[in-house]
Amino acid sequence: MTPSVKTMLAGIALGMSVSTSPMQAKEWRGTIGEPLRDSSEQALQLVEHLRSIQARFFGAWTCPACFRQMNLFGKQAGADVPYIECRKPEQLPDQAAACDAAQIRAYPTWVLPDGQRREGLQTLDALSSWTGLN
């Protein structure tokens, strides 16, 4: 059995959707752990919408709910989520300052340009509805 077939079978055993031509994800550079699965079409559309309306996801690399939030987007969309890291002030001072300016008190927090915010883990459906995607 070839290594690629073994990988595909392992993915199926874990309940992951497996494609013979997976979408390519950008190299992961986020401070939150990389998502574990590929992105859905819904996640890809939502992240494009979130970026177009300048929504922001404020979080912390130490926050389990932030990792779960990023995981909902998957690998490909997750690489493009408009994420601001609040808990690395020495490494990312501009992002930490943005968190202070937005008065972030809980993680994850989603903020729209008009100041509307949602705190806590949000489903993709909830984000889509709240931001006017559908």
Tab-separated table of N, CA and C in Angstrom:
chain	number	residue	atom	x	y	z
A	1	MET	N	0.855	-1.171	0.000
A	1	MET	CA	0.000	0.000	0.000
A	1	MET	C	0.904	1.238	0.000
A	2	THR	N	0.609	2.194	-0.878
A	2	THR	CA	1.439	3.391	-0.982
A	2	THR	C	1.183	4.329	0.194
A	3	PRO	N	2.149	5.223	0.513
A	3	PRO	CA	1.964	6.164	1.618
A	3	PRO	C	0.725	7.046	1.446
A	4	SER	N	0.406	7.471	0.209
A	4	SER	CA	-0.767	8.341	0.012
A	4	SER	C	-2.065	7.591	0.278
A	5	VAL	N	-2.112	6.302	-0.062
A	5	VAL	CA	-3.307	5.503	0.223
A	5	VAL	C	-3.433	5.308	1.733
A	6	LYS	N	-2.313	5.059	2.415
A	6	LYS	CA	-2.341	4.914	3.872
A	6	LYS	C	-2.845	6.192	4.523
A	7	THR	N	-2.385	7.336	4.052
A	7	THR	CA	-2.829	8.627	4.588
A	7	THR	C	-4.323	8.807	4.371
A	8	MET	N	-4.815	8.476	3.166
A	8	MET	CA	-6.230	8.612	2.855
A	8	MET	C	-7.062	7.700	3.759
A	9	LEU	N	-6.633	6.465	3.945
A	9	LEU	CA	-7.370	5.539	4.790
A	9	LEU	C	-7.358	5.989	6.245
A	10	ALA	N	-6.243	6.519	6.702
A	10	ALA	CA	-6.174	7.034	8.067
A	10	ALA	C	-7.141	8.197	8.237
A	11	GLY	N	-7.226	9.073	7.255
A	11	GLY	CA	-8.156	10.197	7.309
A	11	GLY	C	-9.593	9.736	7.360
A	12	ILE	N	-9.916	8.728	6.556
A	12	ILE	CA	-11.278	8.182	6.551
A	12	ILE	C	-11.593	7.579	7.918
A	13	ALA	N	-10.629	6.856	8.485
A	13	ALA	CA	-10.835	6.241	9.796
A	13	ALA	C	-11.086	7.292	10.871
A	14	LEU	N	-10.513	8.476	10.721
A	14	LEU	CA	-10.710	9.553	11.686
A	14	LEU	C	-11.960	10.369	11.393
A	15	GLY	N	-12.701	9.994	10.360
A	15	GLY	CA	-13.925	10.700	10.037
A	15	GLY	C	-13.713	11.966	9.234
A	16	MET	N	-12.555	12.108	8.643
A	16	MET	CA	-12.259	13.291	7.856
A	16	MET	C	-12.731	13.070	6.422
A	17	SER	N	-13.151	14.152	5.774
A	17	SER	CA	-13.479	13.999	4.363
A	17	SER	C	-12.170	13.968	3.593
A	18	VAL	N	-12.067	13.066	2.673
A	18	VAL	CA	-10.833	12.891	1.937
A	18	VAL	C	-11.118	13.120	0.465
A	19	SER	N	-10.296	13.937	-0.144
A	19	SER	CA	-10.436	14.239	-1.559
A	19	SER	C	-9.182	13.770	-2.273
A	20	THR	N	-9.338	13.369	-3.504
A	20	THR	CA	-8.156	12.951	-4.260
A	20	THR	C	-7.369	14.158	-4.744
A	21	SER	N	-7.977	15.334	-4.760
A	21	SER	CA	-7.254	16.549	-5.125
A	21	SER	C	-7.540	17.615	-4.076
A	22	PRO	N	-6.839	17.541	-2.928
A	22	PRO	CA	-7.113	18.457	-1.833
A	22	PRO	C	-6.774	19.898	-2.207
A	23	MET	N	-7.538	20.820	-1.594
A	23	MET	CA	-7.245	22.233	-1.777
A	23	MET	C	-5.897	22.508	-1.124
A	24	GLN	N	-5.135	23.362	-1.723
A	24	GLN	CA	-3.849	23.702	-1.138
A	24	GLN	C	-4.028	24.816	-0.112
A	25	ALA	N	-3.500	24.612	1.068
A	25	ALA	CA	-3.531	25.634	2.111
A	25	ALA	C	-2.230	26.419	2.049
A	26	LYS	N	-2.323	27.692	2.397
A	26	LYS	CA	-1.121	28.502	2.514
A	26	LYS	C	-0.308	27.965	3.683
A	27	GLU	N	0.972	28.290	3.687
A	27	GLU	CA	1.801	27.901	4.821
A	27	GLU	C	1.227	28.552	6.073
A	28	TRP	N	1.054	27.773	7.136
A	28	TRP	CA	0.450	28.279	8.362
A	28	TRP	C	1.435	29.176	9.088
A	29	ARG	N	1.015	30.396	9.367
A	29	ARG	CA	1.868	31.358	10.064
A	29	ARG	C	1.188	31.927	11.305
A	30	GLY	N	0.016	31.402	11.630
A	30	GLY	CA	-0.743	31.927	12.757
A	30	GLY	C	-0.144	31.557	14.094
A	31	THR	N	-0.552	32.305	15.126
A	31	THR	CA	-0.096	32.023	16.484
A	31	THR	C	-0.958	30.954	17.144
A	32	ILE	N	-2.171	30.778	16.647
A	32	ILE	CA	-3.055	29.704	17.106
A	32	ILE	C	-2.684	28.452	16.312
A	33	GLY	N	-2.868	27.297	16.916
A	33	GLY	CA	-2.558	26.060	16.211
A	33	GLY	C	-3.281	25.937	14.886
A	34	GLU	N	-2.633	25.311	13.938
A	34	GLU	CA	-3.204	25.120	12.595
A	34	GLU	C	-4.439	24.232	12.663
A	35	PRO	N	-5.502	24.604	11.941
A	35	PRO	CA	-6.695	23.752	11.899
A	35	PRO	C	-6.355	22.339	11.433
A	36	LEU	N	-7.172	21.401	11.870
A	36	LEU	CA	-6.896	19.987	11.636
A	36	LEU	C	-7.513	19.419	10.369
A	37	ARG	N	-8.449	20.157	9.755
A	37	ARG	CA	-9.140	19.602	8.594
A	37	ARG	C	-9.174	20.624	7.470
A	38	ASP	N	-9.553	20.164	6.298
A	38	ASP	CA	-9.697	21.065	5.157
A	38	ASP	C	-10.922	21.944	5.337
A	39	SER	N	-10.931	23.059	4.651
A	39	SER	CA	-12.032	24.012	4.725
A	39	SER	C	-13.221	23.567	3.884
A	40	SER	N	-14.395	23.900	4.368
A	40	SER	CA	-15.618	23.670	3.596
A	40	SER	C	-15.807	24.853	2.647
A	41	GLU	N	-16.674	24.673	1.675
A	41	GLU	CA	-17.000	25.775	0.766
A	41	GLU	C	-17.606	26.939	1.559
A	42	GLN	N	-18.439	26.624	2.549
A	42	GLN	CA	-19.036	27.660	3.396
A	42	GLN	C	-17.952	28.475	4.097
A	43	ALA	N	-16.944	27.810	4.635
A	43	ALA	CA	-15.863	28.505	5.342
A	43	ALA	C	-15.081	29.403	4.394
A	44	LEU	N	-14.815	28.920	3.189
A	44	LEU	CA	-14.081	29.721	2.206
A	44	LEU	C	-14.865	30.967	1.810
A	45	GLN	N	-16.165	30.824	1.600
A	45	GLN	CA	-17.000	31.983	1.264
A	45	GLN	C	-17.078	32.962	2.430
A	46	LEU	N	-17.209	32.437	3.642
A	46	LEU	CA	-17.328	33.296	4.815
A	46	LEU	C	-16.049	34.086	5.057
A	47	VAL	N	-14.902	33.452	4.948
A	47	VAL	CA	-13.664	34.182	5.212
A	47	VAL	C	-13.459	35.287	4.175
A	48	GLU	N	-13.836	35.039	2.944
A	48	GLU	CA	-13.750	36.079	1.915
A	48	GLU	C	-14.664	37.257	2.284
A	49	HIS	N	-15.870	36.936	2.737
A	49	HIS	CA	-16.822	37.972	3.154
A	49	HIS	C	-16.292	38.749	4.366
A	50	LEU	N	-15.791	38.038	5.376
A	50	LEU	CA	-15.278	38.699	6.574
A	50	LEU	C	-14.155	39.675	6.238
A	51	ARG	N	-13.280	39.264	5.347
A	51	ARG	CA	-12.182	40.155	4.933
A	51	ARG	C	-12.729	41.357	4.162
A	52	SER	N	-13.730	41.138	3.309
A	52	SER	CA	-14.259	42.234	2.493
A	52	SER	C	-14.973	43.290	3.343
A	53	ILE	N	-15.581	42.873	4.455
A	53	ILE	CA	-16.268	43.847	5.310
A	53	ILE	C	-15.382	44.336	6.460
A	54	GLN	N	-14.152	43.863	6.507
A	54	GLN	CA	-13.156	44.242	7.507
A	54	GLN	C	-13.541	43.849	8.934
A	55	ALA	N	-14.164	42.678	9.060
A	55	ALA	CA	-14.428	42.113	10.381
A	55	ALA	C	-13.095	41.628	10.950
A	56	ARG	N	-13.007	41.560	12.274
A	56	ARG	CA	-11.782	41.093	12.918
A	56	ARG	C	-12.093	40.082	14.007
A	57	PHE	N	-11.237	39.075	14.093
A	57	PHE	CA	-11.304	38.036	15.121
A	57	PHE	C	-10.138	38.297	16.062
A	58	PHE	N	-10.453	38.685	17.300
A	58	PHE	CA	-9.436	38.929	18.319
A	58	PHE	C	-9.351	37.704	19.206
A	59	GLY	N	-8.128	37.233	19.434
A	59	GLY	CA	-7.961	36.040	20.234
A	59	GLY	C	-6.589	35.965	20.863
A	60	ALA	N	-6.312	34.800	21.426
A	60	ALA	CA	-5.043	34.570	22.109
A	60	ALA	C	-4.548	33.166	21.806
A	61	TRP	N	-3.253	33.051	21.643
A	61	TRP	CA	-2.656	31.763	21.313
A	61	TRP	C	-2.871	30.752	22.433
A	62	THR	N	-3.154	31.210	23.650
A	62	THR	CA	-3.368	30.333	24.804
A	62	THR	C	-4.835	29.946	24.990
A	63	CYS	N	-5.707	30.401	24.112
A	63	CYS	CA	-7.158	30.257	24.275
A	63	CYS	C	-7.680	29.019	23.541
A	64	PRO	N	-8.150	27.987	24.287
A	64	PRO	CA	-8.695	26.804	23.620
A	64	PRO	C	-9.905	27.114	22.736
A	65	ALA	N	-10.759	28.040	23.151
A	65	ALA	CA	-11.930	28.395	22.338
A	65	ALA	C	-11.495	29.066	21.035
A	66	CYS	N	-10.393	29.794	21.070
A	66	CYS	CA	-9.882	30.424	19.842
A	66	CYS	C	-9.393	29.368	18.862
A	67	PHE	N	-8.741	28.336	19.374
A	67	PHE	CA	-8.314	27.230	18.514
A	67	PHE	C	-9.532	26.540	17.909
A	68	ARG	N	-10.561	26.322	18.719
A	68	ARG	CA	-11.785	25.691	18.200
A	68	ARG	C	-12.438	26.595	17.152
A	69	GLN	N	-12.427	27.920	17.401
A	69	GLN	CA	-13.001	28.852	16.432
A	69	GLN	C	-12.250	28.760	15.105
A	70	MET	N	-10.926	28.772	15.164
A	70	MET	CA	-10.119	28.684	13.941
A	70	MET	C	-10.346	27.349	13.249
A	71	ASN	N	-10.503	26.296	14.035
A	71	ASN	CA	-10.723	24.957	13.476
A	71	ASN	C	-12.010	24.881	12.670
A	72	LEU	N	-13.016	25.669	13.032
A	72	LEU	CA	-14.266	25.677	12.273
A	72	LEU	C	-14.027	26.148	10.832
A	73	PHE	N	-13.023	26.977	10.627
A	73	PHE	CA	-12.718	27.479	9.286
A	73	PHE	C	-11.911	26.492	8.458
A	74	GLY	N	-11.162	25.622	9.101
A	74	GLY	CA	-10.337	24.673	8.367
A	74	GLY	C	-9.022	25.303	7.912
A	75	LYS	N	-8.184	24.484	7.294
A	75	LYS	CA	-6.826	24.894	6.931
A	75	LYS	C	-6.774	26.042	5.924
A	76	GLN	N	-7.484	25.909	4.814
A	76	GLN	CA	-7.363	26.882	3.735
A	76	GLN	C	-7.970	28.230	4.138
A	77	ALA	N	-9.202	28.230	4.630
A	77	ALA	CA	-9.841	29.477	5.046
A	77	ALA	C	-9.174	30.028	6.300
A	78	GLY	N	-8.756	29.141	7.195
A	78	GLY	CA	-8.105	29.575	8.437
A	78	GLY	C	-6.881	30.430	8.195
A	79	ALA	N	-6.161	30.134	7.125
A	79	ALA	CA	-4.963	30.917	6.800
A	79	ALA	C	-5.310	32.355	6.428
A	80	ASP	N	-6.580	32.616	6.068
A	80	ASP	CA	-7.004	33.957	5.665
A	80	ASP	C	-7.962	34.633	6.643
A	81	VAL	N	-8.252	33.981	7.760
A	81	VAL	CA	-9.131	34.606	8.751
A	81	VAL	C	-8.470	35.905	9.228
A	82	PRO	N	-9.242	36.994	9.319
A	82	PRO	CA	-8.684	38.273	9.778
A	82	PRO	C	-8.469	38.256	11.298
A	83	TYR	N	-7.397	37.600	11.713
A	83	TYR	CA	-7.117	37.320	13.119
A	83	TYR	C	-6.132	38.321	13.703
A	84	ILE	N	-6.431	38.777	14.927
A	84	ILE	CA	-5.554	39.674	15.673
A	84	ILE	C	-5.161	38.958	16.965
A	85	GLU	N	-3.857	38.795	17.196
A	85	GLU	CA	-3.327	38.127	18.382
A	85	GLU	C	-3.156	39.144	19.516
A	86	CYS	N	-3.829	38.886	20.626
A	86	CYS	CA	-3.813	39.823	21.749
A	86	CYS	C	-2.781	39.498	22.825
A	87	ARG	N	-2.262	38.293	22.863
A	87	ARG	CA	-1.429	37.866	23.989
A	87	ARG	C	0.049	37.681	23.667
A	88	LYS	N	0.531	38.398	22.669
A	88	LYS	CA	1.962	38.377	22.367
A	88	LYS	C	2.441	39.814	22.161
A	89	PRO	N	2.358	40.642	23.212
A	89	PRO	CA	2.672	42.060	23.053
A	89	PRO	C	4.124	42.346	22.655
A	90	GLU	N	5.052	41.511	23.083
A	90	GLU	CA	6.451	41.755	22.715
A	90	GLU	C	6.730	41.369	21.270
A	91	GLN	N	6.154	40.265	20.812
A	91	GLN	CA	6.377	39.802	19.451
A	91	GLN	C	5.494	40.540	18.436
A	92	LEU	N	4.271	40.899	18.841
A	92	LEU	CA	3.305	41.527	17.931
A	92	LEU	C	2.694	42.767	18.592
A	93	PRO	N	3.517	43.794	18.819
A	93	PRO	CA	3.025	44.971	19.556
A	93	PRO	C	1.865	45.699	18.870
A	94	ASP	N	1.854	45.754	17.537
A	94	ASP	CA	0.764	46.440	16.840
A	94	ASP	C	-0.559	45.706	17.044
A	95	GLN	N	-0.516	44.379	17.028
A	95	GLN	CA	-1.736	43.612	17.245
A	95	GLN	C	-2.214	43.751	18.694
A	96	ALA	N	-1.284	43.711	19.651
A	96	ALA	CA	-1.659	43.888	21.059
A	96	ALA	C	-2.272	45.270	21.279
A	97	ALA	N	-1.737	46.276	20.615
A	97	ALA	CA	-2.288	47.631	20.724
A	97	ALA	C	-3.692	47.697	20.126
A	98	ALA	N	-3.922	46.968	19.031
A	98	ALA	CA	-5.253	46.925	18.428
A	98	ALA	C	-6.256	46.288	19.391
A	99	CYS	N	-5.826	45.274	20.135
A	99	CYS	CA	-6.687	44.633	21.133
A	99	CYS	C	-7.037	45.623	22.243
A	100	ASP	N	-6.045	46.369	22.704
A	100	ASP	CA	-6.296	47.383	23.731
A	100	ASP	C	-7.253	48.446	23.215
A	101	ALA	N	-7.026	48.915	22.001
A	101	ALA	CA	-7.879	49.956	21.419
A	101	ALA	C	-9.321	49.475	21.263
A	102	ALA	N	-9.506	48.197	20.949
A	102	ALA	CA	-10.840	47.627	20.770
A	102	ALA	C	-11.457	47.195	22.105
A	103	GLN	N	-10.715	47.373	23.187
A	103	GLN	CA	-11.172	47.004	24.533
A	103	GLN	C	-11.650	45.553	24.602
A	104	ILE	N	-10.785	44.668	24.121
A	104	ILE	CA	-11.090	43.234	24.126
A	104	ILE	C	-10.960	42.711	25.548
A	105	ARG	N	-12.027	42.090	26.049
A	105	ARG	CA	-12.064	41.563	27.413
A	105	ARG	C	-12.219	40.054	27.466
A	106	ALA	N	-12.578	39.441	26.355
A	106	ALA	CA	-12.809	37.993	26.311
A	106	ALA	C	-12.352	37.469	24.956
A	107	TYR	N	-11.978	36.189	24.943
A	107	TYR	CA	-11.554	35.545	23.703
A	107	TYR	C	-12.440	34.339	23.443
A	108	PRO	N	-12.767	34.077	22.216
A	108	PRO	CA	-12.592	34.933	21.036
A	108	PRO	C	-13.632	36.062	21.022
A	109	THR	N	-13.273	37.162	20.383
A	109	THR	CA	-14.195	38.273	20.160
A	109	THR	C	-14.139	38.651	18.692
A	110	TRP	N	-15.312	38.757	18.078
A	110	TRP	CA	-15.440	39.214	16.695
A	110	TRP	C	-15.934	40.651	16.736
A	111	VAL	N	-15.303	41.525	15.940
A	111	VAL	CA	-15.685	42.939	15.913
A	111	VAL	C	-15.860	43.385	14.465
A	112	LEU	N	-16.963	44.091	14.231
A	112	LEU	CA	-17.226	44.693	12.922
A	112	LEU	C	-16.743	46.138	12.935
A	113	PRO	N	-16.497	46.725	11.762
A	113	PRO	CA	-16.002	48.104	11.709
A	113	PRO	C	-16.907	49.119	12.412
A	114	ASP	N	-18.220	48.843	12.487
A	114	ASP	CA	-19.129	49.775	13.154
A	114	ASP	C	-19.153	49.595	14.674
A	115	GLY	N	-18.316	48.675	15.188
A	115	GLY	CA	-18.215	48.473	16.630
A	115	GLY	C	-19.038	47.327	17.179
A	116	GLN	N	-19.955	46.759	16.384
A	116	GLN	CA	-20.712	45.596	16.858
A	116	GLN	C	-19.727	44.480	17.185
A	117	ARG	N	-20.053	43.722	18.225
A	117	ARG	CA	-19.161	42.623	18.604
A	117	ARG	C	-19.932	41.422	19.093
A	118	ARG	N	-19.280	40.283	18.956
A	118	ARG	CA	-19.770	39.005	19.474
A	118	ARG	C	-18.627	38.376	20.246
A	119	GLU	N	-18.882	37.986	21.474
A	119	GLU	CA	-17.875	37.317	22.287
A	119	GLU	C	-18.198	35.834	22.378
A	120	GLY	N	-17.163	35.025	22.440
A	120	GLY	CA	-17.325	33.583	22.555
A	120	GLY	C	-17.298	32.899	21.202
A	121	LEU	N	-17.216	31.595	21.259
A	121	LEU	CA	-17.161	30.756	20.066
A	121	LEU	C	-18.430	30.935	19.234
A	122	GLN	N	-18.260	31.210	17.940
A	122	GLN	CA	-19.379	31.427	17.027
A	122	GLN	C	-19.362	30.348	15.943
A	123	THR	N	-20.519	29.830	15.611
A	123	THR	CA	-20.589	28.891	14.495
A	123	THR	C	-20.423	29.663	13.188
A	124	LEU	N	-20.102	28.949	12.118
A	124	LEU	CA	-19.998	29.604	10.816
A	124	LEU	C	-21.356	30.164	10.400
A	125	ASP	N	-22.432	29.429	10.711
A	125	ASP	CA	-23.778	29.923	10.391
A	125	ASP	C	-24.077	31.210	11.142
A	126	ALA	N	-23.734	31.265	12.419
A	126	ALA	CA	-23.984	32.462	13.225
A	126	ALA	C	-23.185	33.654	12.688
A	127	LEU	N	-21.916	33.429	12.340
A	127	LEU	CA	-21.100	34.513	11.775
A	127	LEU	C	-21.649	34.974	10.435
A	128	SER	N	-22.088	34.032	9.615
A	128	SER	CA	-22.646	34.372	8.312
A	128	SER	C	-23.880	35.254	8.468
A	129	SER	N	-24.753	34.866	9.370
A	129	SER	CA	-25.987	35.616	9.602
A	129	SER	C	-25.685	36.991	10.197
A	130	TRP	N	-24.860	37.039	11.217
A	130	TRP	CA	-24.535	38.276	11.934
A	130	TRP	C	-23.867	39.294	11.015
A	131	THR	N	-23.032	38.833	10.107
A	131	THR	CA	-22.293	39.751	9.230
A	131	THR	C	-23.011	40.047	7.921
A	132	GLY	N	-24.185	39.440	7.731
A	132	GLY	CA	-24.983	39.741	6.545
A	132	GLY	C	-24.609	38.969	5.297
A	133	LEU	N	-23.882	37.866	5.464
A	133	LEU	CA	-23.551	37.055	4.289
A	133	LEU	C	-24.801	36.365	3.744
A	134	ASN	N	-25.667	35.906	4.646
A	134	ASN	CA	-26.923	35.285	4.220
A	134	ASN	C	-28.007	35.515	5.232
